[in-house]
Short mmCIF file of N, CA and C in Angstrom, two decimals:
data_model
loop_
_atom_site.label_atom_id
_atom_site.label_comp_id
_atom_site.label_asym_id
_atom_site.label_seq_id
_atom_site.Cartn_x
_atom_site.Cartn_y
_atom_site.Cartn_z
N MET A 1 -127.46 -21.40 -74.07
CA MET A 1 -126.52 -20.31 -74.19
C MET A 1 -125.14 -21.04 -74.46
N ALA A 2 -124.25 -21.26 -75.49
CA ALA A 2 -123.33 -22.08 -75.75
C ALA A 2 -122.03 -21.16 -75.44
N LYS A 3 -121.19 -21.98 -74.73
CA LYS A 3 -119.97 -21.24 -74.16
C LYS A 3 -119.14 -21.02 -75.45
N LYS A 4 -118.40 -20.01 -75.37
CA LYS A 4 -117.39 -19.55 -76.50
C LYS A 4 -116.13 -20.59 -76.23
N LYS A 5 -115.74 -21.10 -77.09
CA LYS A 5 -114.31 -21.98 -77.02
C LYS A 5 -112.94 -21.06 -77.30
N LYS A 6 -112.34 -21.09 -76.08
CA LYS A 6 -111.06 -20.54 -75.87
C LYS A 6 -110.34 -20.73 -76.96
N SER A 7 -109.44 -20.00 -77.85
CA SER A 7 -108.57 -19.85 -78.81
C SER A 7 -107.30 -20.66 -78.08
N LYS A 8 -106.59 -21.68 -78.69
CA LYS A 8 -105.42 -22.07 -77.73
C LYS A 8 -104.26 -21.82 -78.93
N GLY A 9 -104.13 -20.33 -79.27
CA GLY A 9 -103.31 -19.94 -79.83
C GLY A 9 -101.72 -19.91 -79.41
N ILE A 10 -100.89 -19.25 -79.97
CA ILE A 10 -99.51 -18.96 -79.56
C ILE A 10 -99.59 -17.77 -78.76
N SER A 11 -99.37 -17.64 -77.32
CA SER A 11 -99.31 -16.25 -76.83
C SER A 11 -98.07 -15.43 -77.21
N THR A 12 -98.02 -14.39 -76.98
CA THR A 12 -97.33 -13.19 -77.37
C THR A 12 -96.12 -13.43 -76.17
N THR A 13 -96.40 -13.83 -75.02
CA THR A 13 -95.10 -14.18 -74.02
C THR A 13 -94.35 -15.22 -74.70
N ALA A 14 -94.90 -16.36 -75.21
CA ALA A 14 -94.12 -17.41 -75.73
C ALA A 14 -93.51 -17.20 -76.79
N LEU A 15 -93.92 -16.13 -77.78
CA LEU A 15 -93.24 -15.93 -78.77
C LEU A 15 -92.03 -14.85 -78.74
N VAL A 16 -92.08 -14.07 -77.56
CA VAL A 16 -90.85 -13.35 -77.25
C VAL A 16 -89.96 -13.81 -76.51
N LEU A 17 -90.43 -14.86 -75.64
CA LEU A 17 -89.38 -16.05 -75.10
C LEU A 17 -88.83 -17.16 -76.33
N VAL A 18 -89.35 -17.13 -77.32
CA VAL A 18 -88.59 -18.05 -78.25
C VAL A 18 -87.57 -17.08 -78.98
N LEU A 19 -88.34 -15.80 -79.37
CA LEU A 19 -87.42 -14.94 -79.98
C LEU A 19 -85.79 -14.62 -79.02
N ILE A 20 -85.97 -14.56 -78.01
CA ILE A 20 -85.16 -14.24 -77.12
C ILE A 20 -83.98 -15.58 -76.85
N MET A 21 -84.65 -16.67 -76.75
CA MET A 21 -83.49 -17.93 -77.33
C MET A 21 -82.99 -17.93 -78.37
N VAL A 22 -83.61 -17.50 -79.66
CA VAL A 22 -83.02 -17.79 -80.79
C VAL A 22 -81.76 -16.28 -80.98
N VAL A 23 -82.05 -15.39 -80.45
CA VAL A 23 -81.10 -14.40 -80.27
C VAL A 23 -79.80 -14.87 -79.46
N GLY A 24 -80.04 -15.25 -78.37
CA GLY A 24 -79.22 -15.69 -77.43
C GLY A 24 -78.43 -16.88 -78.27
N ALA A 25 -79.02 -17.82 -78.84
CA ALA A 25 -78.37 -18.91 -79.70
C ALA A 25 -77.43 -18.28 -80.66
N ALA A 26 -77.91 -17.32 -81.59
CA ALA A 26 -77.27 -16.55 -82.25
C ALA A 26 -75.73 -15.92 -81.85
N LEU A 27 -76.07 -15.23 -80.61
CA LEU A 27 -75.06 -14.62 -79.72
C LEU A 27 -73.67 -15.68 -79.60
N ALA A 28 -74.24 -16.76 -78.78
CA ALA A 28 -73.56 -17.62 -78.51
C ALA A 28 -72.50 -18.58 -79.73
N PHE A 29 -73.12 -18.54 -80.68
CA PHE A 29 -72.70 -19.52 -81.86
C PHE A 29 -71.41 -18.08 -82.52
N THR A 30 -72.04 -17.02 -82.67
CA THR A 30 -71.46 -15.97 -83.01
C THR A 30 -70.03 -15.71 -82.24
N GLY A 31 -70.10 -15.85 -80.72
CA GLY A 31 -68.91 -15.57 -80.32
C GLY A 31 -67.94 -16.87 -80.18
N LEU A 32 -68.14 -17.98 -80.43
CA LEU A 32 -67.67 -18.83 -80.58
C LEU A 32 -66.64 -18.54 -81.72
N PHE A 33 -66.72 -18.09 -82.75
CA PHE A 33 -65.87 -17.55 -84.06
C PHE A 33 -65.17 -16.24 -84.17
N LEU A 34 -65.46 -15.16 -82.81
CA LEU A 34 -64.76 -14.16 -82.80
C LEU A 34 -63.72 -14.31 -81.85
N ASP A 35 -62.77 -13.07 -81.59
CA ASP A 35 -61.81 -13.05 -80.73
C ASP A 35 -62.14 -13.40 -79.24
N TRP A 36 -61.63 -14.55 -78.89
CA TRP A 36 -61.76 -15.16 -77.63
C TRP A 36 -61.17 -14.74 -76.30
N THR A 37 -60.01 -14.08 -76.76
CA THR A 37 -58.83 -13.49 -75.33
C THR A 37 -58.35 -12.53 -76.35
N THR A 38 -57.81 -11.29 -75.59
CA THR A 38 -56.82 -10.31 -75.68
C THR A 38 -55.72 -10.45 -74.76
N THR A 39 -54.64 -10.15 -75.55
CA THR A 39 -53.32 -10.39 -74.85
C THR A 39 -52.68 -8.74 -74.91
N LYS A 40 -52.23 -8.47 -73.73
CA LYS A 40 -51.51 -7.22 -73.99
C LYS A 40 -50.11 -7.03 -73.48
N VAL A 41 -49.25 -7.07 -74.02
CA VAL A 41 -47.93 -6.96 -73.64
C VAL A 41 -47.40 -5.70 -73.59
N GLU A 42 -46.83 -5.30 -72.00
CA GLU A 42 -46.35 -3.97 -71.89
C GLU A 42 -44.77 -4.20 -71.82
N SER A 43 -43.93 -3.34 -72.16
CA SER A 43 -42.46 -3.39 -71.38
C SER A 43 -42.00 -1.80 -71.40
N GLU A 44 -41.74 -1.46 -69.95
CA GLU A 44 -41.33 -0.29 -69.26
C GLU A 44 -39.80 -0.03 -69.97
N PHE A 45 -39.21 -0.97 -70.14
CA PHE A 45 -37.54 -0.92 -70.37
C PHE A 45 -37.56 -0.84 -71.93
N VAL A 46 -38.35 -0.88 -73.02
CA VAL A 46 -38.44 -0.45 -74.28
C VAL A 46 -39.30 0.50 -74.57
N GLY A 47 -40.37 0.78 -73.40
CA GLY A 47 -41.19 1.53 -73.44
C GLY A 47 -42.49 1.48 -74.63
N ALA A 48 -42.93 0.11 -74.88
CA ALA A 48 -43.66 -0.24 -75.97
C ALA A 48 -44.60 -1.30 -75.48
N SER A 49 -45.79 -1.40 -76.10
CA SER A 49 -46.59 -2.29 -75.58
C SER A 49 -47.50 -2.58 -76.84
N SER A 50 -48.17 -3.83 -76.99
CA SER A 50 -48.75 -4.47 -78.09
C SER A 50 -50.03 -5.19 -77.68
N ASP A 51 -50.72 -5.24 -78.50
CA ASP A 51 -51.93 -6.17 -78.20
C ASP A 51 -52.33 -7.07 -79.03
N SER A 52 -52.78 -8.55 -79.01
CA SER A 52 -52.99 -9.14 -80.06
C SER A 52 -54.46 -9.91 -79.12
N ALA A 53 -55.16 -10.67 -80.57
CA ALA A 53 -56.26 -11.47 -80.05
C ALA A 53 -56.08 -12.95 -80.79
N SER A 54 -56.85 -13.88 -79.92
CA SER A 54 -56.77 -15.26 -80.06
C SER A 54 -58.16 -15.58 -80.21
N THR A 55 -58.51 -16.44 -81.23
CA THR A 55 -59.75 -17.28 -81.06
C THR A 55 -59.65 -18.62 -80.27
N LEU A 56 -61.01 -19.15 -79.88
CA LEU A 56 -60.64 -20.67 -79.86
C LEU A 56 -59.98 -21.46 -80.46
N GLN A 57 -60.10 -21.41 -81.91
CA GLN A 57 -59.31 -21.88 -82.79
C GLN A 57 -57.93 -21.84 -82.49
N ASP A 58 -57.30 -20.68 -82.46
CA ASP A 58 -56.08 -20.38 -82.11
C ASP A 58 -55.58 -21.00 -80.95
N TRP A 59 -56.60 -21.02 -79.50
CA TRP A 59 -56.11 -21.78 -78.81
C TRP A 59 -56.06 -23.25 -78.57
N ALA A 60 -56.93 -23.59 -79.62
CA ALA A 60 -56.91 -25.12 -79.73
C ALA A 60 -55.59 -25.44 -80.55
N ASP A 61 -55.14 -24.95 -81.36
CA ASP A 61 -53.75 -24.57 -82.32
C ASP A 61 -52.62 -24.83 -81.34
N LEU A 62 -52.76 -23.76 -80.33
CA LEU A 62 -51.50 -23.79 -79.09
C LEU A 62 -51.60 -25.03 -78.37
N ASN A 63 -52.77 -25.49 -78.03
CA ASN A 63 -53.04 -26.50 -76.81
C ASN A 63 -52.63 -28.09 -77.83
N GLU A 64 -53.04 -27.97 -79.37
CA GLU A 64 -52.33 -29.38 -79.90
C GLU A 64 -51.00 -29.04 -80.20
N SER A 65 -50.12 -27.82 -80.54
CA SER A 65 -48.77 -28.05 -80.60
C SER A 65 -48.28 -28.23 -78.92
N ALA A 66 -48.95 -27.53 -77.93
CA ALA A 66 -48.46 -28.30 -76.59
C ALA A 66 -48.79 -29.65 -76.09
N ASN A 67 -49.60 -30.37 -76.71
CA ASN A 67 -49.71 -31.85 -76.69
C ASN A 67 -48.52 -32.46 -77.08
N LYS A 68 -48.28 -32.02 -78.55
CA LYS A 68 -46.93 -32.89 -79.22
C LYS A 68 -45.41 -32.67 -78.11
N LEU A 69 -45.62 -31.41 -77.45
CA LEU A 69 -44.64 -31.53 -76.39
C LEU A 69 -44.80 -32.08 -75.01
N ASP A 70 -45.94 -32.93 -74.90
CA ASP A 70 -46.20 -33.32 -73.71
C ASP A 70 -46.76 -32.60 -72.60
N GLY A 71 -47.72 -31.24 -73.31
CA GLY A 71 -47.79 -30.34 -72.16
C GLY A 71 -49.24 -30.29 -72.75
N GLU A 72 -50.11 -28.90 -72.32
CA GLU A 72 -51.18 -28.55 -72.43
C GLU A 72 -51.54 -27.39 -72.05
N VAL A 73 -52.08 -26.57 -72.66
CA VAL A 73 -52.60 -25.27 -72.22
C VAL A 73 -53.89 -25.29 -71.36
N LYS A 74 -53.41 -24.90 -69.78
CA LYS A 74 -54.25 -25.13 -68.88
C LYS A 74 -55.43 -24.70 -69.00
N TYR A 75 -56.78 -25.26 -68.56
CA TYR A 75 -58.00 -24.93 -68.55
C TYR A 75 -58.70 -24.68 -69.91
N PHE A 76 -57.67 -24.93 -71.14
CA PHE A 76 -58.18 -24.82 -72.43
C PHE A 76 -59.66 -25.65 -72.70
N VAL A 77 -59.19 -27.24 -72.17
CA VAL A 77 -59.95 -28.36 -72.85
C VAL A 77 -61.63 -27.87 -71.89
N VAL A 78 -61.49 -27.49 -70.65
CA VAL A 78 -62.59 -27.11 -70.16
C VAL A 78 -63.43 -25.76 -70.70
N THR A 79 -62.77 -25.28 -70.87
CA THR A 79 -63.17 -23.69 -71.47
C THR A 79 -63.92 -24.20 -72.64
N ASN A 80 -63.33 -24.70 -73.71
CA ASN A 80 -63.84 -25.15 -75.10
C ASN A 80 -64.99 -25.98 -74.80
N MET A 81 -65.02 -27.03 -74.05
CA MET A 81 -65.68 -27.99 -73.55
C MET A 81 -67.23 -26.96 -73.12
N PHE A 82 -67.10 -25.95 -72.49
CA PHE A 82 -68.19 -25.34 -71.60
C PHE A 82 -68.76 -24.42 -72.78
N ALA A 83 -67.94 -23.77 -73.65
CA ALA A 83 -68.24 -22.86 -74.83
C ALA A 83 -69.34 -23.59 -75.57
N TRP A 84 -68.98 -24.58 -76.06
CA TRP A 84 -69.53 -25.52 -77.25
C TRP A 84 -70.77 -26.01 -76.45
N ILE A 85 -70.89 -26.70 -75.28
CA ILE A 85 -71.90 -27.30 -74.87
C ILE A 85 -73.08 -25.90 -74.48
N ALA A 86 -72.71 -24.64 -74.15
CA ALA A 86 -73.58 -23.65 -73.93
C ALA A 86 -74.04 -23.07 -75.15
N ALA A 87 -73.34 -23.27 -76.29
CA ALA A 87 -73.92 -22.53 -77.50
C ALA A 87 -75.25 -23.73 -77.88
N ALA A 88 -74.72 -24.96 -78.00
CA ALA A 88 -75.49 -26.00 -78.39
C ALA A 88 -76.54 -26.16 -77.63
N ALA A 89 -76.53 -26.08 -76.19
CA ALA A 89 -77.91 -26.17 -75.32
C ALA A 89 -78.90 -24.88 -75.55
N VAL A 90 -78.23 -23.70 -75.86
CA VAL A 90 -79.16 -22.59 -75.99
C VAL A 90 -80.08 -22.76 -77.43
N ALA A 91 -79.23 -23.05 -78.31
CA ALA A 91 -79.92 -23.60 -79.72
C ALA A 91 -80.95 -24.70 -79.46
N ALA A 92 -80.40 -25.88 -78.63
CA ALA A 92 -81.58 -26.98 -78.36
C ALA A 92 -82.64 -26.63 -78.05
N ALA A 93 -82.47 -25.63 -77.01
CA ALA A 93 -83.58 -25.03 -76.07
C ALA A 93 -84.77 -24.27 -77.13
N ALA A 94 -84.05 -23.43 -77.87
CA ALA A 94 -84.88 -22.44 -78.85
C ALA A 94 -85.69 -23.59 -79.58
N VAL A 95 -84.82 -24.43 -80.38
CA VAL A 95 -85.57 -25.62 -80.94
C VAL A 95 -87.04 -26.39 -80.10
N LEU A 96 -86.61 -26.52 -79.13
CA LEU A 96 -87.51 -27.45 -78.24
C LEU A 96 -88.62 -26.72 -78.16
N PHE A 97 -88.48 -25.54 -77.85
CA PHE A 97 -89.69 -24.53 -77.63
C PHE A 97 -90.43 -24.23 -78.58
N ILE A 98 -89.51 -24.26 -79.78
CA ILE A 98 -90.27 -23.79 -80.96
C ILE A 98 -91.37 -25.09 -81.34
N LEU A 99 -90.65 -26.24 -81.48
CA LEU A 99 -91.63 -27.67 -81.33
C LEU A 99 -92.76 -27.61 -80.61
N LYS A 100 -92.38 -27.17 -79.17
CA LYS A 100 -93.24 -27.27 -78.07
C LYS A 100 -94.85 -26.29 -78.51
N LEU A 101 -94.14 -25.08 -79.17
CA LEU A 101 -95.43 -24.14 -79.61
C LEU A 101 -96.20 -24.92 -80.63
N VAL A 102 -95.27 -25.66 -81.55
CA VAL A 102 -96.39 -26.29 -82.63
C VAL A 102 -97.01 -27.57 -82.42
N ILE A 103 -96.45 -28.37 -81.38
CA ILE A 103 -96.75 -29.80 -81.11
C ILE A 103 -97.70 -29.66 -79.69
N ARG A 104 -97.62 -28.76 -79.07
CA ARG A 104 -98.16 -28.81 -77.87
C ARG A 104 -97.79 -29.61 -76.89
N LEU A 105 -96.96 -29.92 -76.85
CA LEU A 105 -96.20 -31.02 -76.05
C LEU A 105 -95.15 -30.57 -74.65
N LYS A 106 -95.96 -31.06 -73.40
CA LYS A 106 -95.55 -30.06 -72.09
C LYS A 106 -94.11 -30.71 -72.06
N LEU A 107 -93.81 -32.10 -72.20
CA LEU A 107 -92.45 -32.24 -72.31
C LEU A 107 -91.51 -31.61 -72.77
N LEU A 108 -91.86 -31.46 -74.09
CA LEU A 108 -90.73 -30.46 -74.55
C LEU A 108 -90.48 -28.96 -74.40
N GLY A 109 -91.27 -28.32 -73.46
CA GLY A 109 -91.08 -27.18 -72.65
C GLY A 109 -90.40 -27.47 -71.63
N ILE A 110 -90.37 -28.75 -70.81
CA ILE A 110 -89.44 -29.45 -69.87
C ILE A 110 -88.21 -29.35 -70.23
N LEU A 111 -87.95 -30.28 -71.35
CA LEU A 111 -86.52 -30.53 -71.77
C LEU A 111 -85.93 -29.11 -72.30
N GLY A 112 -86.91 -28.11 -72.65
CA GLY A 112 -86.19 -27.12 -73.36
C GLY A 112 -85.79 -26.41 -71.88
N GLY A 113 -86.48 -26.16 -70.70
CA GLY A 113 -85.97 -25.58 -69.41
C GLY A 113 -84.86 -26.33 -69.12
N VAL A 114 -84.74 -27.30 -69.42
CA VAL A 114 -83.33 -28.38 -68.93
C VAL A 114 -81.95 -27.93 -69.99
N ALA A 115 -82.45 -27.78 -71.06
CA ALA A 115 -81.39 -27.35 -71.89
C ALA A 115 -80.91 -25.68 -71.80
N GLY A 116 -81.94 -25.07 -71.18
CA GLY A 116 -81.81 -23.72 -70.66
C GLY A 116 -80.81 -23.70 -69.65
N ILE A 117 -81.05 -24.36 -68.43
CA ILE A 117 -80.21 -24.52 -67.52
C ILE A 117 -78.92 -24.80 -67.61
N VAL A 118 -78.52 -25.84 -68.71
CA VAL A 118 -77.33 -26.13 -69.11
C VAL A 118 -76.61 -25.21 -69.77
N GLY A 119 -77.34 -24.47 -70.82
CA GLY A 119 -76.74 -23.18 -71.55
C GLY A 119 -76.32 -21.97 -70.60
N LEU A 120 -77.23 -21.89 -69.46
CA LEU A 120 -76.75 -20.71 -68.61
C LEU A 120 -75.65 -21.17 -67.81
N VAL A 121 -75.25 -22.21 -67.46
CA VAL A 121 -74.64 -22.68 -66.52
C VAL A 121 -73.19 -22.84 -67.29
N CYS A 122 -73.23 -23.40 -68.28
CA CYS A 122 -71.88 -23.71 -69.26
C CYS A 122 -71.75 -22.27 -69.91
N GLY A 123 -72.34 -21.36 -70.06
CA GLY A 123 -72.08 -19.95 -70.83
C GLY A 123 -71.17 -19.32 -69.55
N VAL A 124 -71.77 -19.31 -68.29
CA VAL A 124 -70.94 -18.74 -67.04
C VAL A 124 -69.83 -19.39 -66.95
N LEU A 125 -69.76 -20.69 -67.13
CA LEU A 125 -68.57 -21.55 -66.80
C LEU A 125 -67.24 -20.98 -67.69
N ALA A 126 -67.57 -21.10 -69.08
CA ALA A 126 -66.69 -20.82 -69.82
C ALA A 126 -65.95 -19.14 -69.74
N LEU A 127 -67.12 -18.58 -69.24
CA LEU A 127 -66.45 -17.28 -69.25
C LEU A 127 -65.31 -17.52 -67.90
N VAL A 128 -65.74 -18.14 -66.89
CA VAL A 128 -64.91 -18.04 -65.67
C VAL A 128 -63.62 -18.87 -65.92
N PHE A 129 -64.08 -19.85 -66.68
CA PHE A 129 -62.33 -20.79 -66.92
C PHE A 129 -61.79 -19.76 -68.01
N THR A 130 -62.28 -18.98 -69.08
CA THR A 130 -61.52 -18.61 -69.72
C THR A 130 -60.68 -17.15 -68.87
N PHE A 131 -61.26 -16.71 -67.91
CA PHE A 131 -60.34 -16.02 -66.98
C PHE A 131 -59.24 -16.61 -66.08
N MET A 132 -59.57 -17.82 -65.56
CA MET A 132 -58.51 -18.77 -65.29
C MET A 132 -57.46 -19.33 -66.14
N MET A 133 -57.91 -19.39 -67.46
CA MET A 133 -57.05 -19.38 -68.72
C MET A 133 -56.00 -18.34 -68.57
N GLY A 134 -56.68 -17.24 -68.74
CA GLY A 134 -55.73 -16.02 -68.94
C GLY A 134 -54.66 -15.92 -67.72
N LYS A 135 -55.16 -15.81 -66.51
CA LYS A 135 -54.29 -15.95 -65.28
C LYS A 135 -53.01 -16.88 -65.76
N GLU A 136 -53.30 -17.89 -66.09
CA GLU A 136 -52.45 -19.05 -66.00
C GLU A 136 -51.38 -18.58 -67.14
N TYR A 137 -51.52 -17.83 -68.10
CA TYR A 137 -50.68 -17.28 -68.88
C TYR A 137 -50.38 -15.78 -68.83
N ALA A 138 -50.51 -15.16 -67.91
CA ALA A 138 -49.62 -13.59 -67.47
C ALA A 138 -48.53 -14.00 -67.24
N LEU A 139 -47.72 -12.95 -67.71
CA LEU A 139 -46.31 -12.85 -67.61
C LEU A 139 -45.97 -11.60 -66.87
N ASP A 140 -45.24 -11.63 -65.88
CA ASP A 140 -44.62 -10.50 -65.33
C ASP A 140 -42.93 -10.73 -65.03
N ILE A 141 -42.36 -10.23 -65.86
CA ILE A 141 -40.82 -10.09 -65.62
C ILE A 141 -40.15 -8.84 -65.20
N GLY A 142 -40.72 -8.22 -64.50
CA GLY A 142 -40.51 -6.74 -63.81
C GLY A 142 -40.60 -5.66 -64.97
N ILE A 143 -39.55 -4.81 -64.99
CA ILE A 143 -39.43 -3.72 -65.71
C ILE A 143 -39.31 -4.22 -67.20
N LEU A 144 -38.72 -5.58 -67.67
CA LEU A 144 -38.51 -6.09 -68.76
C LEU A 144 -39.74 -6.00 -69.81
N ALA A 145 -40.77 -6.66 -69.04
CA ALA A 145 -42.14 -7.06 -69.71
C ALA A 145 -43.13 -7.64 -68.61
N ALA A 146 -44.59 -7.18 -69.29
CA ALA A 146 -45.59 -7.77 -68.27
C ALA A 146 -46.72 -7.96 -69.48
N SER A 147 -47.41 -9.08 -69.22
CA SER A 147 -48.44 -9.43 -70.30
C SER A 147 -49.81 -9.88 -69.34
N THR A 148 -50.96 -9.72 -69.89
CA THR A 148 -52.15 -9.91 -69.39
C THR A 148 -53.00 -10.53 -70.41
N THR A 149 -53.70 -11.51 -70.05
CA THR A 149 -54.61 -12.49 -70.94
C THR A 149 -55.76 -12.07 -70.38
N THR A 150 -57.05 -11.43 -70.99
CA THR A 150 -58.20 -11.20 -70.83
C THR A 150 -59.30 -11.72 -71.86
N PRO A 151 -60.38 -12.02 -71.45
CA PRO A 151 -61.44 -12.42 -72.32
C PRO A 151 -61.90 -11.43 -73.09
N ALA A 152 -61.84 -11.74 -74.35
CA ALA A 152 -62.40 -10.79 -75.66
C ALA A 152 -64.03 -10.76 -75.85
N ILE A 153 -64.54 -10.24 -76.87
CA ILE A 153 -65.80 -10.12 -77.48
C ILE A 153 -66.60 -11.43 -77.73
N GLY A 154 -65.74 -12.19 -78.04
CA GLY A 154 -66.42 -13.70 -78.62
C GLY A 154 -66.62 -14.41 -77.01
N CYS A 155 -65.93 -14.21 -76.42
CA CYS A 155 -66.22 -15.03 -75.04
C CYS A 155 -67.54 -14.05 -74.22
N TYR A 156 -67.32 -12.85 -74.17
CA TYR A 156 -68.46 -12.42 -73.65
C TYR A 156 -69.84 -12.68 -74.31
N LEU A 157 -69.86 -12.24 -75.84
CA LEU A 157 -71.10 -12.76 -76.38
C LEU A 157 -71.44 -13.88 -76.23
N LEU A 158 -70.72 -15.52 -75.76
CA LEU A 158 -70.99 -16.37 -75.79
C LEU A 158 -71.74 -16.41 -74.34
N ALA A 159 -70.98 -15.68 -73.22
CA ALA A 159 -71.76 -15.44 -71.85
C ALA A 159 -73.13 -14.88 -71.70
N VAL A 160 -73.17 -13.93 -72.54
CA VAL A 160 -74.33 -12.91 -72.81
C VAL A 160 -75.33 -14.20 -73.30
N GLY A 161 -75.04 -14.86 -74.50
CA GLY A 161 -76.18 -15.53 -75.48
C GLY A 161 -76.51 -16.63 -74.47
N GLY A 162 -75.72 -17.35 -73.74
CA GLY A 162 -75.79 -18.64 -73.12
C GLY A 162 -76.81 -18.22 -71.58
N VAL A 163 -76.59 -16.86 -70.79
CA VAL A 163 -77.38 -16.17 -69.92
C VAL A 163 -78.81 -15.68 -70.23
N LEU A 164 -78.65 -15.35 -71.53
CA LEU A 164 -79.91 -14.72 -72.39
C LEU A 164 -81.01 -15.72 -72.63
N GLY A 165 -80.37 -16.70 -73.46
CA GLY A 165 -81.04 -17.71 -74.06
C GLY A 165 -81.66 -18.78 -73.08
N GLY A 166 -80.62 -19.07 -72.08
CA GLY A 166 -80.44 -20.10 -70.89
C GLY A 166 -81.85 -19.54 -70.04
N GLY A 167 -81.80 -18.08 -69.73
CA GLY A 167 -82.77 -17.64 -68.60
C GLY A 167 -84.12 -17.59 -69.35
N ALA A 168 -84.13 -17.38 -70.80
CA ALA A 168 -85.52 -17.23 -71.37
C ALA A 168 -86.30 -18.70 -71.40
N ALA A 169 -85.37 -19.71 -71.69
CA ALA A 169 -85.71 -21.04 -72.04
C ALA A 169 -86.17 -21.69 -70.27
N ILE A 170 -85.59 -21.37 -69.21
CA ILE A 170 -86.03 -21.44 -68.04
C ILE A 170 -87.72 -20.69 -67.62
N GLY A 171 -87.26 -19.53 -68.09
CA GLY A 171 -88.85 -18.72 -68.02
C GLY A 171 -89.68 -19.65 -68.62
N GLY A 172 -89.29 -19.81 -69.81
CA GLY A 172 -90.80 -20.63 -70.72
C GLY A 172 -91.07 -21.77 -69.85
N ALA A 173 -90.07 -22.65 -69.52
CA ALA A 173 -90.27 -23.95 -68.73
C ALA A 173 -91.19 -23.51 -67.64
N ILE A 174 -91.11 -22.39 -66.65
CA ILE A 174 -91.59 -22.17 -65.72
C ILE A 174 -93.23 -21.69 -66.12
N LYS A 175 -93.39 -20.90 -67.41
CA LYS A 175 -94.45 -20.58 -67.61
C LYS A 175 -95.56 -21.55 -67.88
N SER A 176 -95.09 -22.30 -68.79
CA SER A 176 -95.77 -23.54 -69.25
C SER A 176 -96.27 -24.65 -68.61
#
């Protein structure tokens, strides 16, 4: 009696994990170009408040202007670095796992898992440093005015994309 050869097709779990990685990469890259922070300014003296939003590019322009005056926007460089690394790492993890499914080389799964760890950690660190950057630019001059700078949708999307895509990549590496 001949044994039936087991098919080495792509498992449903692997497809779901790759789909989650692709969605995570899309969220992360979308977050890079949306509003990164919101600043709310309130004045009890005037009785008014206003909101404004800034993208990472706005912060980069502000940092460039500050550099011309021998200063810098505190925590911007690390925030920007971690944000871009997180998005790139999650995208790399997705590509590596797609290649792993096609080529069937276990090393690609391990490299994808490492990229997932990098994406997850950098996504969280980008969020943390954005909070620190916002605290640095908070202003409180009593009754005249007070401002707070907090992360906006872009920052949160990047963090969610990094955690989601990175977590799926780590799960894929452990599974394979």
